[in-house]
Amino acid sequence: MKKYLWLCLFWLVSAAPVRAVPAPLERLRVAFAPGAERLSVLAAAPEPLWRDHLGLPMEKVFCAGDEEQLTALAEGRVHIVASIRASKVFAAAARGQALRIVTVACRPRPERAGHTAEDDELVSVTTGQFIMDHNDAVRAFMDAQADAAEWLERDGEAAALLARAAGLDAARGEELRRGRSFSPQLTDKDFDALTRTQARQRALGLAGPQALRSFIYYRQLRLLTPS
């Protein structure tokens, strides 16, 4: 009887799926797309901001637009998309991509005159699988973006570098710095804006029934605070 029980136990253990240990990252590949409509402070930030946090090289992969970024992410050619409209994320998820919003890449400053609350914010995204396999790298990405946002506020040459990365003139770069916030932390206002974007996409038949919270990186949900 004992021999039979041991045989059953052995069979159950051997039949259980074994999750492969992911290979360590040699570099973090991040997708960027040109233009102010996909603006990311990380496109302009000095390399030490990446290196100090990530502890591994960062490779910038430049894509022509949103669909190319999402395809590169789906095929594993990049690990994170630095800046993309939330509406594109919901539409891609409806087509079957398992995406997670890691940070807000850029949003208008509501306290600035002439700027109003804007839906369809720019966000950075990765896949659920990448978060499972390389959570430390995702957290390091968040920290690097936070440091880059602080750098933009304090460095006198940052606006010019931001403008150059976006293909704009220096004056427009300063306007962007004053009118936009690049803090990566998701706030309640960001969550409300994402909720409205998702509802609009659903009305157009471009988003599925998935709950908004299931799209958002769990560490951001824990940090969610009133803005």
PDB file of C-alpha atoms in Angstrom:
ATOM      1  CA  MET A   1       0.000   0.000   0.000  1.00  0.00           C
ATOM      2  CA  LYS A   2       2.785   2.410   0.943  1.00  0.00           C
ATOM      3  CA  LYS A   3       4.576   1.590  -2.296  1.00  0.00           C
ATOM      4  CA  TYR A   4       1.380   2.386  -4.205  1.00  0.00           C
ATOM      5  CA  LEU A   5       0.992   5.737  -2.425  1.00  0.00           C
ATOM      6  CA  TRP A   6       4.608   6.644  -3.165  1.00  0.00           C
ATOM      7  CA  LEU A   7       4.101   5.769  -6.816  1.00  0.00           C
ATOM      8  CA  CYS A   8       0.999   7.981  -6.958  1.00  0.00           C
ATOM      9  CA  LEU A   9       2.853  10.843  -5.302  1.00  0.00           C
ATOM     10  CA  PHE A  10       5.757  10.478  -7.709  1.00  0.00           C
ATOM     11  CA  TRP A  11       3.369  10.520 -10.670  1.00  0.00           C
ATOM     12  CA  LEU A  12       1.621  13.674  -9.455  1.00  0.00           C
ATOM     13  CA  VAL A  13       4.907  15.504  -8.916  1.00  0.00           C
ATOM     14  CA  SER A  14       6.342  14.439 -12.259  1.00  0.00           C
ATOM     15  CA  ALA A  15       3.124  15.323 -14.083  1.00  0.00           C
ATOM     16  CA  ALA A  16       2.947  18.828 -12.612  1.00  0.00           C
ATOM     17  CA  PRO A  17       4.075  21.509 -15.077  1.00  0.00           C
ATOM     18  CA  VAL A  18       7.492  22.918 -14.275  1.00  0.00           C
ATOM     19  CA  ARG A  19       7.872  26.625 -14.949  1.00  0.00           C
ATOM     20  CA  ALA A  20      11.112  27.354 -16.729  1.00  0.00           C
ATOM     21  CA  VAL A  21      13.440  29.745 -14.942  1.00  0.00           C
ATOM     22  CA  PRO A  22      13.722  32.855 -17.130  1.00  0.00           C
ATOM     23  CA  ALA A  23      17.144  33.683 -18.473  1.00  0.00           C
ATOM     24  CA  PRO A  24      18.747  36.731 -16.833  1.00  0.00           C
ATOM     25  CA  LEU A  25      18.463  39.978 -18.755  1.00  0.00           C
ATOM     26  CA  GLU A  26      21.598  41.108 -20.522  1.00  0.00           C
ATOM     27  CA  ARG A  27      20.048  44.465 -21.373  1.00  0.00           C
ATOM     28  CA  LEU A  28      16.666  46.167 -21.072  1.00  0.00           C
ATOM     29  CA  ARG A  29      15.236  46.982 -24.488  1.00  0.00           C
ATOM     30  CA  VAL A  30      12.837  49.941 -24.428  1.00  0.00           C
ATOM     31  CA  ALA A  31      10.768  51.112 -27.401  1.00  0.00           C
ATOM     32  CA  PHE A  32      10.497  54.790 -28.290  1.00  0.00           C
ATOM     33  CA  ALA A  33       8.575  56.463 -31.114  1.00  0.00           C
ATOM     34  CA  PRO A  34       9.233  59.953 -32.534  1.00  0.00           C
ATOM     35  CA  GLY A  35       7.185  63.073 -31.957  1.00  0.00           C
ATOM     36  CA  ALA A  36       5.629  65.016 -29.092  1.00  0.00           C
ATOM     37  CA  GLU A  37       2.460  62.892 -29.301  1.00  0.00           C
ATOM     38  CA  ARG A  38       4.453  60.011 -27.775  1.00  0.00           C
ATOM     39  CA  LEU A  39       6.654  62.074 -25.509  1.00  0.00           C
ATOM     40  CA  SER A  40       8.827  60.314 -22.918  1.00  0.00           C
ATOM     41  CA  VAL A  41      11.298  62.057 -20.639  1.00  0.00           C
ATOM     42  CA  LEU A  42      13.427  58.924 -20.788  1.00  0.00           C
ATOM     43  CA  ALA A  43      14.164  59.596 -24.440  1.00  0.00           C
ATOM     44  CA  ALA A  44      16.136  62.674 -23.349  1.00  0.00           C
ATOM     45  CA  ALA A  45      17.392  61.711 -19.888  1.00  0.00           C
ATOM     46  CA  PRO A  46      21.149  61.183 -19.391  1.00  0.00           C
ATOM     47  CA  GLU A  47      22.338  57.589 -19.465  1.00  0.00           C
ATOM     48  CA  PRO A  48      23.496  57.505 -15.791  1.00  0.00           C
ATOM     49  CA  LEU A  49      19.854  57.782 -14.727  1.00  0.00           C
ATOM     50  CA  TRP A  50      19.264  54.454 -16.407  1.00  0.00           C
ATOM     51  CA  ARG A  51      22.518  52.800 -15.490  1.00  0.00           C
ATOM     52  CA  ASP A  52      22.406  53.685 -11.789  1.00  0.00           C
ATOM     53  CA  HIS A  53      18.963  52.160 -11.343  1.00  0.00           C
ATOM     54  CA  LEU A  54      18.943  49.252 -13.742  1.00  0.00           C
ATOM     55  CA  GLY A  55      22.375  47.811 -13.151  1.00  0.00           C
ATOM     56  CA  LEU A  56      22.413  46.604 -16.764  1.00  0.00           C
ATOM     57  CA  PRO A  57      22.679  48.262 -20.173  1.00  0.00           C
ATOM     58  CA  MET A  58      19.603  49.881 -21.674  1.00  0.00           C
ATOM     59  CA  GLU A  59      18.996  49.668 -25.411  1.00  0.00           C
ATOM     60  CA  LYS A  60      16.722  52.256 -27.020  1.00  0.00           C
ATOM     61  CA  VAL A  61      14.745  50.739 -29.882  1.00  0.00           C
ATOM     62  CA  PHE A  62      13.161  53.349 -32.136  1.00  0.00           C
ATOM     63  CA  CYS A  63       9.858  52.453 -33.803  1.00  0.00           C
ATOM     64  CA  ALA A  64       7.878  54.308 -36.444  1.00  0.00           C
ATOM     65  CA  GLY A  65       4.605  54.368 -34.519  1.00  0.00           C
ATOM     66  CA  ASP A  66       2.220  52.733 -32.080  1.00  0.00           C
ATOM     67  CA  GLU A  67       1.527  49.530 -34.012  1.00  0.00           C
ATOM     68  CA  GLU A  68       5.207  48.899 -34.590  1.00  0.00           C
ATOM     69  CA  GLN A  69       5.873  49.362 -30.865  1.00  0.00           C
ATOM     70  CA  LEU A  70       3.103  46.936 -29.913  1.00  0.00           C
ATOM     71  CA  THR A  71       4.309  44.374 -32.461  1.00  0.00           C
ATOM     72  CA  ALA A  72       7.867  44.631 -31.159  1.00  0.00           C
ATOM     73  CA  LEU A  73       6.553  44.061 -27.621  1.00  0.00           C
ATOM     74  CA  ALA A  74       4.431  41.082 -28.670  1.00  0.00           C
ATOM     75  CA  GLU A  75       7.380  39.498 -30.483  1.00  0.00           C
ATOM     76  CA  GLY A  76       9.764  40.032 -27.564  1.00  0.00           C
ATOM     77  CA  ARG A  77      12.028  42.411 -29.493  1.00  0.00           C
ATOM     78  CA  VAL A  78      11.482  45.010 -26.749  1.00  0.00           C
ATOM     79  CA  HIS A  79      10.618  44.598 -23.077  1.00  0.00           C
ATOM     80  CA  ILE A  80       8.839  47.905 -22.393  1.00  0.00           C
ATOM     81  CA  VAL A  81       7.159  50.553 -24.537  1.00  0.00           C
ATOM     82  CA  ALA A  82       8.115  53.909 -23.039  1.00  0.00           C
ATOM     83  CA  SER A  83       5.167  56.003 -24.194  1.00  0.00           C
ATOM     84  CA  ILE A  84       1.928  55.105 -25.967  1.00  0.00           C
ATOM     85  CA  ARG A  85      -1.675  56.283 -25.819  1.00  0.00           C
ATOM     86  CA  ALA A  86      -3.852  54.347 -23.388  1.00  0.00           C
ATOM     87  CA  SER A  87      -6.499  53.873 -26.089  1.00  0.00           C
ATOM     88  CA  LYS A  88      -3.955  51.902 -28.139  1.00  0.00           C
ATOM     89  CA  VAL A  89      -3.274  49.688 -25.115  1.00  0.00           C
ATOM     90  CA  PHE A  90      -6.962  48.874 -24.611  1.00  0.00           C
ATOM     91  CA  ALA A  91      -7.418  48.150 -28.311  1.00  0.00           C
ATOM     92  CA  ALA A  92      -4.379  45.834 -28.380  1.00  0.00           C
ATOM     93  CA  ALA A  93      -5.652  44.015 -25.280  1.00  0.00           C
ATOM     94  CA  ALA A  94      -8.980  43.469 -27.005  1.00  0.00           C
ATOM     95  CA  ARG A  95      -7.018  41.781 -29.820  1.00  0.00           C
ATOM     96  CA  GLY A  96      -5.398  39.422 -27.308  1.00  0.00           C
ATOM     97  CA  GLN A  97      -2.194  41.094 -26.060  1.00  0.00           C
ATOM     98  CA  ALA A  98      -1.654  40.669 -22.300  1.00  0.00           C
ATOM     99  CA  LEU A  99      -0.515  44.205 -21.490  1.00  0.00           C
ATOM    100  CA  ARG A 100       0.124  45.974 -18.193  1.00  0.00           C
ATOM    101  CA  ILE A 101       0.399  49.733 -17.643  1.00  0.00           C
ATOM    102  CA  VAL A 102       3.633  50.311 -15.741  1.00  0.00           C
ATOM    103  CA  THR A 103       3.641  54.109 -15.414  1.00  0.00           C
ATOM    104  CA  VAL A 104       2.064  57.273 -16.706  1.00  0.00           C
ATOM    105  CA  ALA A 105       4.610  58.594 -19.198  1.00  0.00           C
ATOM    106  CA  CYS A 106       3.227  62.115 -19.518  1.00  0.00           C
ATOM    107  CA  ARG A 107       0.114  64.098 -18.625  1.00  0.00           C
ATOM    108  CA  PRO A 108      -0.928  67.790 -18.600  1.00  0.00           C
ATOM    109  CA  ARG A 109      -0.352  69.748 -15.415  1.00  0.00           C
ATOM    110  CA  PRO A 110      -3.882  70.640 -14.281  1.00  0.00           C
ATOM    111  CA  GLU A 111      -2.618  73.529 -12.198  1.00  0.00           C
ATOM    112  CA  ARG A 112      -1.131  75.321 -15.214  1.00  0.00           C
ATOM    113  CA  ALA A 113      -3.213  78.017 -16.865  1.00  0.00           C
ATOM    114  CA  GLY A 114      -4.415  76.979 -20.296  1.00  0.00           C
ATOM    115  CA  HIS A 115      -4.192  73.259 -19.568  1.00  0.00           C
ATOM    116  CA  THR A 116      -7.194  71.097 -18.817  1.00  0.00           C
ATOM    117  CA  ALA A 117      -7.592  67.495 -17.764  1.00  0.00           C
ATOM    118  CA  GLU A 118      -6.916  65.157 -20.676  1.00  0.00           C
ATOM    119  CA  ASP A 119      -8.123  61.646 -21.226  1.00  0.00           C
ATOM    120  CA  ASP A 120      -6.158  59.066 -23.210  1.00  0.00           C
ATOM    121  CA  GLU A 121      -2.963  59.716 -21.316  1.00  0.00           C
ATOM    122  CA  LEU A 122       0.449  58.593 -22.444  1.00  0.00           C
ATOM    123  CA  VAL A 123       1.505  55.470 -20.554  1.00  0.00           C
ATOM    124  CA  SER A 124       4.365  52.996 -20.552  1.00  0.00           C
ATOM    125  CA  VAL A 125       3.465  49.330 -20.943  1.00  0.00           C
ATOM    126  CA  THR A 126       4.946  45.867 -20.763  1.00  0.00           C
ATOM    127  CA  THR A 127       3.546  42.349 -20.770  1.00  0.00           C
ATOM    128  CA  GLY A 128       2.250  40.374 -17.836  1.00  0.00           C
ATOM    129  CA  GLN A 129       4.830  37.694 -18.577  1.00  0.00           C
ATOM    130  CA  PHE A 130       7.720  40.145 -18.418  1.00  0.00           C
ATOM    131  CA  ILE A 131       6.530  41.372 -15.023  1.00  0.00           C
ATOM    132  CA  MET A 132       6.416  37.777 -13.767  1.00  0.00           C
ATOM    133  CA  ASP A 133       9.889  37.019 -15.088  1.00  0.00           C
ATOM    134  CA  HIS A 134      11.688  40.315 -14.412  1.00  0.00           C
ATOM    135  CA  ASN A 135       9.798  42.264 -11.771  1.00  0.00           C
ATOM    136  CA  ASP A 136      13.000  43.912 -10.506  1.00  0.00           C
ATOM    137  CA  ALA A 137      13.656  45.400 -13.951  1.00  0.00           C
ATOM    138  CA  VAL A 138      10.119  46.792 -14.107  1.00  0.00           C
ATOM    139  CA  ARG A 139      10.508  48.425 -10.702  1.00  0.00           C
ATOM    140  CA  ALA A 140      13.885  49.821 -11.757  1.00  0.00           C
ATOM    141  CA  PHE A 141      12.243  51.287 -14.852  1.00  0.00           C
ATOM    142  CA  MET A 142       9.725  53.084 -12.634  1.00  0.00           C
ATOM    143  CA  ASP A 143      12.512  54.469 -10.442  1.00  0.00           C
ATOM    144  CA  ALA A 144      14.516  55.586 -13.477  1.00  0.00           C
ATOM    145  CA  GLN A 145      11.523  57.478 -14.852  1.00  0.00           C
ATOM    146  CA  ALA A 146      10.959  59.152 -11.477  1.00  0.00           C
ATOM    147  CA  ASP A 147      14.580  60.330 -11.400  1.00  0.00           C
ATOM    148  CA  ALA A 148      14.304  61.520 -15.000  1.00  0.00           C
ATOM    149  CA  ALA A 149      11.219  63.574 -14.099  1.00  0.00           C
ATOM    150  CA  GLU A 150      13.153  65.224 -11.263  1.00  0.00           C
ATOM    151  CA  TRP A 151      16.096  65.849 -13.602  1.00  0.00           C
ATOM    152  CA  LEU A 152      13.757  67.643 -16.012  1.00  0.00           C
ATOM    153  CA  GLU A 153      12.653  69.990 -13.237  1.00  0.00           C
ATOM    154  CA  ARG A 154      16.094  70.931 -11.942  1.00  0.00           C
ATOM    155  CA  ASP A 155      18.460  70.852 -14.935  1.00  0.00           C
ATOM    156  CA  GLY A 156      18.628  74.032 -16.994  1.00  0.00           C
ATOM    157  CA  GLU A 157      19.519  72.175 -20.176  1.00  0.00           C
ATOM    158  CA  ALA A 158      16.859  69.502 -19.795  1.00  0.00           C
ATOM    159  CA  ALA A 159      14.165  71.336 -21.784  1.00  0.00           C
ATOM    160  CA  ALA A 160      16.447  71.633 -24.810  1.00  0.00           C
ATOM    161  CA  LEU A 161      17.299  67.925 -24.636  1.00  0.00           C
ATOM    162  CA  LEU A 162      13.615  67.074 -24.314  1.00  0.00           C
ATOM    163  CA  ALA A 163      12.816  69.195 -27.371  1.00  0.00           C
ATOM    164  CA  ARG A 164      15.586  67.547 -29.369  1.00  0.00           C
ATOM    165  CA  ALA A 165      14.346  64.076 -28.453  1.00  0.00           C
ATOM    166  CA  ALA A 166      10.837  65.054 -29.589  1.00  0.00           C
ATOM    167  CA  GLY A 167      12.048  66.734 -32.781  1.00  0.00           C
ATOM    168  CA  LEU A 168      10.962  70.206 -31.632  1.00  0.00           C
ATOM    169  CA  ASP A 169      12.641  73.568 -31.175  1.00  0.00           C
ATOM    170  CA  ALA A 170      14.023  74.650 -27.791  1.00  0.00           C
ATOM    171  CA  ALA A 171      11.159  77.059 -27.053  1.00  0.00           C
ATOM    172  CA  ARG A 172       8.637  74.260 -27.512  1.00  0.00           C
ATOM    173  CA  GLY A 173      10.697  72.088 -25.188  1.00  0.00           C
ATOM    174  CA  GLU A 174      10.420  74.645 -22.412  1.00  0.00           C
ATOM    175  CA  GLU A 175       6.686  74.912 -23.028  1.00  0.00           C
ATOM    176  CA  LEU A 176       6.374  71.153 -22.676  1.00  0.00           C
ATOM    177  CA  ARG A 177       8.400  71.137 -19.487  1.00  0.00           C
ATOM    178  CA  ARG A 178       6.188  73.787 -17.909  1.00  0.00           C
ATOM    179  CA  GLY A 179       2.908  72.352 -19.126  1.00  0.00           C
ATOM    180  CA  ARG A 180       3.466  68.616 -18.646  1.00  0.00           C
ATOM    181  CA  SER A 181       4.159  66.310 -15.735  1.00  0.00           C
ATOM    182  CA  PHE A 182       6.345  63.257 -16.261  1.00  0.00           C
ATOM    183  CA  SER A 183       5.994  61.779 -12.775  1.00  0.00           C
ATOM    184  CA  PRO A 184       5.440  58.027 -13.231  1.00  0.00           C
ATOM    185  CA  GLN A 185       3.184  57.515 -10.231  1.00  0.00           C
ATOM    186  CA  LEU A 186      -0.433  56.787 -11.053  1.00  0.00           C
ATOM    187  CA  THR A 187      -2.832  59.113  -9.215  1.00  0.00           C
ATOM    188  CA  ASP A 188      -6.573  58.971  -8.703  1.00  0.00           C
ATOM    189  CA  LYS A 189      -6.992  61.543 -11.494  1.00  0.00           C
ATOM    190  CA  ASP A 190      -4.950  59.392 -13.845  1.00  0.00           C
ATOM    191  CA  PHE A 191      -7.107  56.399 -12.924  1.00  0.00           C
ATOM    192  CA  ASP A 192     -10.266  58.412 -13.652  1.00  0.00           C
ATOM    193  CA  ALA A 193      -8.859  59.527 -17.023  1.00  0.00           C
ATOM    194  CA  LEU A 194      -7.998  55.935 -17.913  1.00  0.00           C
ATOM    195  CA  THR A 195     -11.500  54.873 -16.874  1.00  0.00           C
ATOM    196  CA  ARG A 196     -13.035  57.420 -19.267  1.00  0.00           C
ATOM    197  CA  THR A 197     -10.732  56.344 -22.079  1.00  0.00           C
ATOM    198  CA  GLN A 198     -11.622  52.698 -21.559  1.00  0.00           C
ATOM    199  CA  ALA A 199     -15.348  53.509 -21.513  1.00  0.00           C
ATOM    200  CA  ARG A 200     -15.027  55.465 -24.754  1.00  0.00           C
ATOM    201  CA  GLN A 201     -13.149  52.586 -26.387  1.00  0.00           C
ATOM    202  CA  ARG A 202     -15.817  50.135 -25.268  1.00  0.00           C
ATOM    203  CA  ALA A 203     -18.535  52.334 -26.773  1.00  0.00           C
ATOM    204  CA  LEU A 204     -16.651  52.160 -30.067  1.00  0.00           C
ATOM    205  CA  GLY A 205     -16.247  48.387 -29.789  1.00  0.00           C
ATOM    206  CA  LEU A 206     -12.466  48.747 -29.415  1.00  0.00           C
ATOM    207  CA  ALA A 207     -12.060  47.502 -25.834  1.00  0.00           C
ATOM    208  CA  GLY A 208     -13.147  44.348 -24.065  1.00  0.00           C
ATOM    209  CA  PRO A 209     -14.808  43.813 -20.669  1.00  0.00           C
ATOM    210  CA  GLN A 210     -11.525  43.471 -18.755  1.00  0.00           C
ATOM    211  CA  ALA A 211     -11.493  45.519 -15.525  1.00  0.00           C
ATOM    212  CA  LEU A 212      -9.181  48.535 -15.579  1.00  0.00           C
ATOM    213  CA  ARG A 213      -7.300  47.426 -12.466  1.00  0.00           C
ATOM    214  CA  SER A 214      -6.252  44.223 -14.204  1.00  0.00           C
ATOM    215  CA  PHE A 215      -4.357  46.344 -16.752  1.00  0.00           C
ATOM    216  CA  ILE A 216      -2.271  48.163 -14.167  1.00  0.00           C
ATOM    217  CA  TYR A 217       0.988  46.973 -12.663  1.00  0.00           C
ATOM    218  CA  TYR A 218       0.180  45.887  -9.112  1.00  0.00           C
ATOM    219  CA  ARG A 219       2.851  48.100  -7.520  1.00  0.00           C
ATOM    220  CA  GLN A 220       1.159  51.155  -9.038  1.00  0.00           C
ATOM    221  CA  LEU A 221      -2.154  50.091  -7.567  1.00  0.00           C
ATOM    222  CA  ARG A 222      -0.564  49.889  -4.109  1.00  0.00           C
ATOM    223  CA  LEU A 223       0.867  53.370  -4.581  1.00  0.00           C
ATOM    224  CA  LEU A 224      -2.391  54.853  -5.860  1.00  0.00           C
ATOM    225  CA  THR A 225      -3.004  58.017  -3.862  1.00  0.00           C
ATOM    226  CA  PRO A 226      -5.046  61.195  -4.288  1.00  0.00           C
ATOM    227  CA  SER A 227      -3.264  63.721  -6.500  1.00  0.00           C
TER     228      SER A 227
END
